[in-house]
Amino acid sequence: MELSRDTHWIDNAPARPSGSGTVTLTNPSTGQVIGTAVDGSATDVDAAVRSANRALRDPAWRDLGPAERAALLRGLADALDRRGAELAELVSTQNGMPIKMVRWGNVGGSSASYRYFADLAEQQIVEDERATPYSRTRVRREPVGTVGIIAPWNGPQILVAWKLGPALAVGCTAVIKPAEETSLDAFVLAEAVAEAGFPPGVVNVVTGGRDTGAALVAHRGVHKVAFTGSTAAGRAIAEVCGSQLKPATLELGGKSAAIVLDDADLDAFGKAVTRICAPNSGQVCYSCTRVLAPRGSYDAVVDAVVAGMRTARLGDALFETTNFGPLVSARQRTRVEDYVDLGSSEGADLVLGGSRPAGLDRGFFVMPTVFRGVDNSMRIAREEIFGPVLVVIAYDGDDEAVAIANDSDYGLGGSVFTADPERGLGIARRVETGSIGINTYEPTLDAPFGGVKGSGLGRELGPEGLEAYVEYKSIYNAPAM
Ligand code: NAD
């Protein structure tokens, strides 16, 4: 397992950077520096984009049909599976996600995504003729071009797969800019791409920080941006894309609600709390960090949330027993601790956690944390904390539950807990969000995923996720005489 890289990846090979800047990589479970990666310059970005633009026009890639691209995608999935153990350990070491979660969600989920998009590629109709009494127009689906893919650290493989899979399925080329915290695993993906037989330049990797990402977004040779990250960065990216009239898919932050109805099985809800409300210690965009509880059973819901959060097994992310890892960085831990202080100063009642766990003083750990007595107007109820901090908010009646869920700057995920799935469906239909679960929450490959309001623009996954990488061309024919 390589823990330092001094190159980028261009044309299916390591590429020397133009400068000497580096980013430092830290293991969040131990707080120890593990290595470095290159902090890419605008010159490095330019070299990668030029390579991707060349590959776009090269017959070796351009002239492949959907079935040939599908075969390459399946080869990529196989090559990733062969590297599964290495990849999982690398991701977990860099971002502190529990290894079991990485294996299942990040690594297994990625190869499943490439296979899913291979299937969709095969079903793609590249051209169809619309023959009517008035015209014979041929409609072509063409790749949007070179895609700039920018990913966050929390799901470094899966969040690339949701973009790269559809991009490759329709014939695009890509330049990937991973998050600086997780710079290394992108190279394992790049090696798998080369091993699978994709022509040089189809997938390139440039590592670095925010400036590297900004250079990629601004490059005129990038025809579309696919971004997952914070709402603030998404807005900055949207402005640049807007000025260039370049399409962008933006998957951003969230403050989703778990609506617990008065008929819900609280025992089952409590067992689901860490998975749905605080997965990866709350560092997942769709975490349902606002728990909405009927006023009549408020205490019982708080007890269920606390009992659920108490089941968290904190520890080194590489331990098989850990299901609650550290926060990604010291900076993120400080941010979470500041929000805990803010919650108390806003008048909320801290009933669990809020401090650092005893015996885990090397990494960036924070105890699972629960606030009760929270009003939806408080900042801890409105702002994305991105840590293991849940707030329980009381409501009176289903209408008020929906109103509170919708009173948010975000709209990404959500869930409804109820003994009556039909009643749950009625509530789910009224929540302003991109996706919502009934007694569950889990994005599925075959359905669009994304957000409304401050949670983003556009959708990934499902056939809709493929559409985001297609341009249409209409070829008119002279009517038959
Ligand atoms: P971030 O926005 O700081 O960084 C994400 C990536 O964008 C990094 O690669 C970073 O280098 C790059 N970047 C930052 N500013 C940029 C700019 N102006 N131009 C181009 N690139 C730029 O986010 P983060 O702190 O790394 O990740 C956490 C955030 O991601 C949270 O807000 C979370 O909700 C969100 N997220 C959303 C989803 C989703 O699907 N909606 C999934 C996971 C994470």
XYZ file of C-alpha atoms and ligand atoms in Angstrom:
525
model
C 0.000 0.000 0.000
C 1.615 3.247 -1.178
C 1.087 6.075 1.316
C 2.780 8.837 -0.693
C 2.553 9.840 -4.337
C 4.784 12.370 -6.060
C 2.989 12.355 -9.411
C -0.379 12.915 -11.008
C -1.834 10.377 -13.473
C -2.140 11.355 -17.127
C -2.382 9.184 -20.272
C -2.579 5.973 -18.219
C 0.758 6.653 -16.498
C 2.233 8.604 -13.577
C 2.933 12.224 -14.619
C 5.508 14.517 -13.018
C 4.013 17.728 -11.589
C 5.166 21.150 -12.791
C 5.886 22.404 -9.282
C 6.942 21.102 -5.886
C 3.852 21.819 -3.759
C 2.503 18.976 -1.628
C -0.524 18.199 0.522
C -0.049 16.320 3.790
C -2.080 13.213 4.542
C -3.059 12.313 8.106
C -4.628 9.181 9.584
C -7.663 10.518 11.535
C -7.703 7.457 13.821
C -4.205 8.192 15.120
C -3.608 11.833 14.223
C -0.330 10.754 12.608
C 0.980 12.020 9.291
C 1.021 9.099 6.856
C 2.325 10.649 3.658
C 2.036 13.340 1.040
C 0.542 13.904 -2.388
C 1.120 16.548 -5.035
C -0.648 19.891 -4.761
C -1.440 20.297 -8.456
C -1.013 23.602 -10.277
C -3.074 25.117 -13.092
C -0.326 23.874 -15.450
C -0.849 20.300 -14.206
C -4.608 20.662 -14.643
C -4.055 21.942 -18.175
C -1.897 18.910 -19.071
C -4.590 16.522 -17.775
C -7.423 18.327 -19.569
C -5.473 18.358 -22.844
C -4.955 14.618 -22.526
C -8.675 14.087 -21.876
C -9.584 16.317 -24.845
C -7.238 14.329 -27.123
C -8.754 11.048 -25.967
C -12.247 12.390 -26.646
C -11.427 12.776 -30.340
C -9.210 9.705 -30.664
C -10.961 6.977 -32.706
C -9.654 4.427 -30.166
C -12.240 5.826 -27.729
C -14.583 7.948 -29.860
C -15.535 5.114 -32.201
C -16.348 2.515 -29.538
C -19.976 1.443 -29.389
C -22.052 1.107 -26.224
C -21.339 -2.647 -25.938
C -17.570 -2.071 -26.117
C -17.732 0.664 -23.494
C -19.858 -1.622 -21.322
C -17.222 -4.365 -21.565
C -14.517 -1.903 -20.480
C -16.656 -0.759 -17.527
C -17.141 -4.373 -16.402
C -13.384 -4.877 -16.705
C -12.899 -1.826 -14.486
C -15.298 -3.254 -11.886
C -13.367 -6.561 -11.912
C -10.010 -4.766 -11.623
C -11.323 -2.761 -8.666
C -12.649 -5.892 -6.967
C -9.190 -7.458 -7.266
C -7.801 -4.410 -5.447
C -10.709 -4.336 -2.970
C -8.744 -5.098 0.204
C -5.992 -2.581 -0.603
C -8.507 0.053 -1.618
C -10.619 -0.336 1.529
C -7.606 -0.084 3.815
C -6.323 2.961 1.959
C -9.650 4.814 2.169
C -10.169 3.959 5.837
C -6.604 5.006 6.721
C -7.060 8.374 5.010
C -10.585 9.358 6.042
C -11.314 7.370 9.225
C -14.414 5.628 7.868
C -14.874 2.250 9.591
C -13.314 -0.422 7.388
C -16.498 -2.511 7.198
C -18.439 0.489 5.931
C -15.729 1.255 3.369
C -15.696 -2.331 2.068
C -19.421 -2.443 1.616
C -20.285 1.142 0.679
C -17.234 2.657 -0.896
C -15.450 -0.229 -2.585
C -18.171 -2.832 -3.227
C -20.613 -0.018 -3.995
C -18.223 1.430 -6.587
C -17.737 -1.750 -8.603
C -21.509 -2.336 -8.427
C -22.004 1.195 -9.830
C -19.636 0.572 -12.764
C -21.518 -2.673 -13.541
C -24.862 -0.884 -13.296
C -23.746 1.809 -15.753
C -22.322 -0.885 -18.052
C -25.824 -2.368 -18.214
C -27.314 1.057 -18.958
C -24.667 1.721 -21.633
C -25.744 -1.416 -23.475
C -29.349 -0.253 -23.475
C -28.460 3.157 -24.845
C -29.906 4.047 -28.241
C -27.251 6.241 -29.842
C -29.397 7.388 -32.757
C -33.042 7.160 -33.601
C -34.970 8.416 -36.580
C -38.201 10.316 -36.014
C -40.065 9.778 -39.231
C -43.356 11.639 -39.476
C -45.327 12.895 -42.481
C -43.506 16.246 -42.011
C -39.884 15.316 -41.413
C -37.258 12.602 -41.056
C -35.049 13.799 -38.245
C -32.239 11.723 -36.837
C -31.588 12.366 -33.111
C -28.099 11.515 -31.855
C -26.958 11.170 -28.260
C -23.376 12.336 -27.938
C -21.074 12.538 -24.935
C -21.064 15.962 -23.300
C -17.253 15.935 -23.550
C -14.515 16.067 -20.947
C -15.913 15.997 -17.417
C -14.182 17.594 -14.431
C -14.961 15.343 -11.458
C -14.416 16.837 -8.004
C -15.025 14.634 -4.970
C -15.080 15.067 -1.186
C -13.160 12.917 1.303
C -16.091 11.100 2.896
C -16.895 8.831 -0.047
C -13.850 9.135 -2.266
C -14.475 6.052 -4.455
C -18.259 5.817 -4.510
C -18.817 9.506 -5.219
C -16.399 9.292 -8.146
C -18.071 6.079 -9.393
C -21.479 7.789 -9.516
C -19.942 10.338 -11.915
C -17.276 8.395 -13.790
C -19.587 5.413 -14.421
C -22.193 7.321 -16.459
C -19.525 9.562 -18.041
C -17.632 6.554 -19.439
C -20.840 4.714 -20.317
C -21.761 7.402 -22.855
C -18.229 8.085 -24.155
C -17.030 11.080 -22.133
C -13.476 11.475 -20.856
C -12.594 12.700 -17.361
C -10.163 14.510 -15.121
C -10.640 13.572 -11.476
C -9.606 15.928 -8.651
C -9.948 13.963 -5.401
C -10.240 15.718 -2.042
C -6.827 16.503 -0.614
C -7.472 14.318 2.476
C -8.062 11.281 0.243
C -5.606 11.855 -2.580
C -4.162 8.344 -2.695
C -6.994 5.952 -3.548
C -7.690 7.797 -6.812
C -4.430 6.274 -8.117
C -5.662 2.755 -7.395
C -8.745 3.580 -9.452
C -6.559 5.026 -12.224
C -4.399 1.891 -12.295
C -7.555 -0.241 -12.497
C -8.787 1.900 -15.413
C -5.522 1.288 -17.297
C -5.573 -2.430 -16.475
C -9.136 -2.697 -17.778
C -7.904 -1.466 -21.176
C -9.315 2.059 -21.411
C -7.253 4.065 -23.938
C -4.746 6.619 -22.564
C -6.252 9.956 -21.550
C -9.799 8.712 -20.989
C -9.364 8.975 -17.190
C -6.781 11.280 -15.606
C -6.109 12.268 -11.995
C -4.738 15.554 -10.683
C -4.365 15.807 -6.916
C -4.403 18.982 -4.860
C -6.573 21.323 -2.864
C -9.254 23.880 -3.538
C -7.153 25.903 -6.020
C -6.512 22.783 -8.087
C -10.265 22.148 -8.152
C -10.951 25.772 -9.092
C -8.452 25.548 -11.983
C -10.250 22.434 -13.250
C -13.671 24.090 -13.063
C -12.435 27.211 -14.878
C -10.626 25.319 -17.681
C -12.326 25.880 -21.036
C -11.459 22.329 -22.089
C -13.728 20.982 -19.341
C -17.214 20.695 -20.820
C -19.098 19.691 -17.680
C -18.401 19.683 -13.936
C -19.638 16.922 -11.644
C -19.104 17.946 -8.031
C -19.907 16.576 -4.605
C -18.998 18.678 -1.592
C -20.085 21.597 0.507
C -22.830 24.016 -0.469
C -20.382 26.942 -0.258
C -18.003 25.342 -2.773
C -20.967 24.293 -4.934
C -22.122 27.918 -5.177
C -18.617 29.091 -6.154
C -18.426 26.371 -8.825
C -21.926 27.167 -10.125
C -20.923 30.805 -10.645
C -17.955 29.864 -12.816
C -19.960 27.256 -14.746
C -22.765 29.786 -15.174
C -20.447 32.378 -16.664
C -19.125 29.777 -19.135
C -22.585 28.240 -19.741
C -21.093 24.891 -18.756
C -23.425 22.266 -17.251
C -22.795 21.225 -13.670
C -24.144 18.477 -11.443
C -23.843 19.603 -7.830
C -24.397 17.233 -4.892
C -24.117 19.390 -1.796
C -24.862 19.498 1.919
C -27.911 18.498 3.908
C -29.815 18.760 7.191
C -32.306 15.989 6.617
C -35.176 15.092 8.930
C -36.152 11.707 10.363
C -39.874 12.111 11.029
C -40.944 9.699 13.760
C -44.735 9.327 13.603
C -46.838 8.591 16.689
C -47.351 4.947 15.621
C -43.640 4.203 15.012
C -41.879 1.197 16.529
C -39.394 3.139 18.690
C -37.300 0.084 19.408
C -36.720 -0.465 15.668
C -36.115 3.263 15.164
C -33.525 3.292 17.968
C -31.705 0.383 16.343
C -31.595 2.300 13.028
C -30.419 5.613 14.514
C -26.653 5.342 14.001
C -27.113 3.999 10.449
C -29.681 6.569 9.320
C -29.032 9.636 11.445
C -25.271 9.426 12.049
C -23.596 7.106 9.497
C -19.805 7.485 9.414
C -20.050 9.511 12.638
C -22.442 11.910 10.903
C -20.044 12.638 8.050
C -22.481 11.638 5.310
C -24.420 14.289 3.420
C -27.801 12.540 3.752
C -27.588 11.851 7.513
C -30.985 12.525 9.118
C -29.520 14.727 11.840
C -32.852 16.342 12.754
C -35.134 13.887 14.540
C -38.750 15.122 14.610
C -40.719 13.636 17.522
C -44.467 13.841 18.304
C -44.861 15.976 21.415
C -46.903 13.240 23.137
C -44.036 10.727 22.937
C -41.128 13.176 22.906
C -39.353 11.665 25.927
C -39.669 8.138 24.537
C -38.195 9.224 21.171
C -35.298 10.993 22.921
C -34.680 7.796 24.914
C -34.671 5.739 21.697
C -32.196 8.140 20.041
C -29.909 8.104 23.073
C -30.108 4.291 23.355
C -29.309 3.976 19.653
C -26.346 6.346 19.823
C -25.019 4.515 22.900
C -24.563 1.378 20.774
C -21.798 3.151 18.818
C -18.483 1.312 19.085
C -15.796 3.950 18.780
C -12.288 2.987 17.793
C -9.585 2.912 15.164
C -11.321 2.821 11.788
C -9.243 -0.189 10.736
C -10.592 -2.376 13.580
C -13.314 -4.781 12.470
C -15.331 -4.022 15.626
C -15.488 -0.250 15.046
C -18.746 1.156 13.710
C -18.107 4.768 14.729
C -14.791 6.203 13.601
C -13.088 9.555 14.162
C -13.831 12.843 12.439
C -11.724 13.378 9.357
C -9.428 16.074 10.754
C -8.587 18.137 13.810
C -10.250 21.064 12.033
C -13.494 19.129 11.579
C -13.422 18.086 15.245
C -13.017 21.715 16.320
C -15.954 22.658 14.093
C -18.140 19.982 15.697
C -17.075 20.969 19.216
C -17.892 24.596 18.435
C -21.396 23.518 17.392
C -21.800 21.591 20.665
C -20.924 24.768 22.587
C -23.276 26.744 20.370
C -26.149 24.312 21.047
C -25.767 24.748 24.790
C -25.537 28.527 24.465
C -28.690 28.536 22.299
C -30.551 26.867 25.174
C -30.701 23.257 23.948
C -30.222 20.500 26.506
C -27.217 18.206 25.957
C -28.335 14.704 26.973
C -25.525 12.594 25.510
C -21.881 13.076 24.561
C -20.499 16.428 23.518
C -16.996 15.607 24.677
C -13.998 13.572 23.528
C -14.081 9.886 24.494
C -11.787 8.658 27.252
C -8.949 6.429 26.075
C -9.027 7.633 22.461
C -6.826 10.683 22.724
C -4.676 10.105 19.617
C -7.231 10.546 16.846
C -9.961 13.080 16.132
C -12.828 11.460 18.057
C -16.014 13.041 19.425
C -18.613 11.107 21.452
C -22.023 10.474 19.861
C -23.984 13.561 20.870
C -27.717 14.249 21.337
C -29.517 17.523 22.112
C -33.133 17.698 23.296
C -35.278 20.792 23.739
C -34.255 21.987 20.285
C -36.265 24.481 18.283
C -35.983 24.353 14.487
C -34.877 28.004 14.435
C -31.665 27.248 16.363
C -28.451 27.169 14.358
C -27.765 23.575 15.466
C -31.055 22.672 13.729
C -30.405 24.714 10.589
C -26.724 24.329 9.763
C -24.918 21.214 8.560
C -22.561 20.169 11.365
C -21.096 17.094 9.607
C -20.431 15.223 12.824
C -22.193 12.921 15.314
C -24.593 15.556 16.652
C -28.350 14.855 16.579
C -31.104 17.264 17.565
C -34.590 16.142 18.636
C -37.379 18.600 17.777
C -40.995 18.297 19.033
C -44.001 18.670 16.710
C -47.793 18.658 17.043
C -49.533 16.662 14.302
C -48.397 15.384 10.896
C -48.831 18.759 9.176
C -46.454 20.456 11.567
C -43.948 17.604 11.164
C -43.938 18.190 7.401
C -43.721 21.970 7.873
C -40.683 21.636 10.171
C -38.996 19.136 7.825
C -39.487 21.593 4.953
C -38.367 24.622 6.968
C -34.743 24.108 5.967
C -32.261 25.621 3.547
C -31.506 22.063 2.436
C -33.443 19.185 0.860
C -31.308 16.094 0.301
C -32.512 13.020 2.230
C -35.082 12.185 4.887
C -37.015 9.334 6.422
C -40.419 8.610 7.939
C -40.821 6.025 10.700
C -44.305 4.560 11.027
C -46.198 1.298 11.465
C -48.345 2.314 8.482
C -46.372 2.472 5.201
C -49.299 4.149 3.378
C -49.339 6.953 5.935
C -45.554 7.151 5.572
C -45.909 7.432 1.797
C -48.357 10.309 2.211
C -45.830 12.169 4.363
C -42.909 11.263 2.062
C -44.739 12.808 -0.900
C -45.031 16.131 0.944
C -41.418 16.514 2.076
C -39.371 18.861 -0.131
C -36.360 16.683 -0.743
C -34.499 14.756 -3.434
C -34.991 11.388 -1.733
C -36.670 9.968 1.352
C -37.090 6.523 2.919
C -39.966 4.865 4.771
C -38.589 3.055 7.846
C -35.198 3.117 6.102
C -32.865 5.312 4.116
C -30.436 4.025 1.522
C -29.716 5.401 -1.961
C -30.224 2.722 -4.622
C -28.330 2.481 -7.914
C -31.452 2.490 -10.077
C -33.105 5.665 -8.738
C -32.010 9.304 -9.089
C -30.138 10.754 -6.111
C -29.552 14.444 -5.443
C -30.931 17.467 -3.690
C -33.238 20.454 -3.914
C -32.658 23.959 -2.494
C -29.173 24.311 -0.973
C -28.525 20.579 -1.429
C -27.701 20.895 -5.074
C -28.602 20.746 -8.732
C -29.181 17.712 -10.920
C -29.283 14.003 -10.177
C -26.873 11.081 -10.105
C -27.716 7.357 -10.462
C -30.563 5.744 -12.329
C -31.124 6.339 -16.059
C -31.484 10.023 -15.098
C -27.860 9.936 -13.943
C -26.780 8.873 -17.427
C -28.732 11.668 -19.102
C -26.587 14.231 -17.299
C -23.619 13.229 -19.505
C -25.447 13.299 -22.855
C -25.812 16.071 -25.427
C -28.451 15.772 -28.142
C -27.891 16.520 -31.796
C -30.739 16.660 -34.311
C -29.853 15.941 -37.946
C -32.577 17.142 -40.302
C -33.170 15.487 -43.637
C -34.822 17.031 -46.655
C -38.355 15.652 -46.924
C -38.816 12.951 -49.562
C -40.129 14.434 -52.815
P -15.571 20.848 0.232
O -16.615 21.505 -0.585
O -14.711 21.687 1.084
O -14.573 20.038 -0.724
C -15.038 19.069 -1.644
C -14.092 19.046 -2.826
O -14.192 20.264 -3.552
C -12.622 18.904 -2.479
O -12.030 18.092 -3.481
C -12.107 20.329 -2.548
O -10.723 20.404 -2.815
C -12.920 20.871 -3.696
N -13.185 22.312 -3.679
C -13.451 23.106 -2.612
N -13.707 24.366 -3.020
C -13.641 24.356 -4.377
C -13.815 25.355 -5.393
N -14.148 26.613 -5.082
N -13.680 24.987 -6.677
C -13.383 23.712 -7.004
N -13.164 22.732 -6.101
C -13.299 23.055 -4.801
O -16.335 19.730 1.053
P -15.746 18.717 2.142
O -15.660 19.397 3.452
O -14.514 18.060 1.628
O -16.916 17.609 2.128
C -18.006 17.702 2.978
C -19.203 18.303 2.267
O -19.592 17.494 1.167
C -20.412 18.374 3.170
O -21.066 19.603 3.021
C -21.294 17.257 2.647
O -22.649 17.396 2.919
C -20.994 17.270 1.209
N -21.343 15.983 0.600
C -22.422 15.926 -0.230
C -22.812 14.714 -0.790
C -24.005 14.624 -1.698
O -24.121 13.641 -2.438
N -24.918 15.585 -1.709
C -22.077 13.564 -0.516
C -20.983 13.659 0.331
C -20.623 14.897 0.869
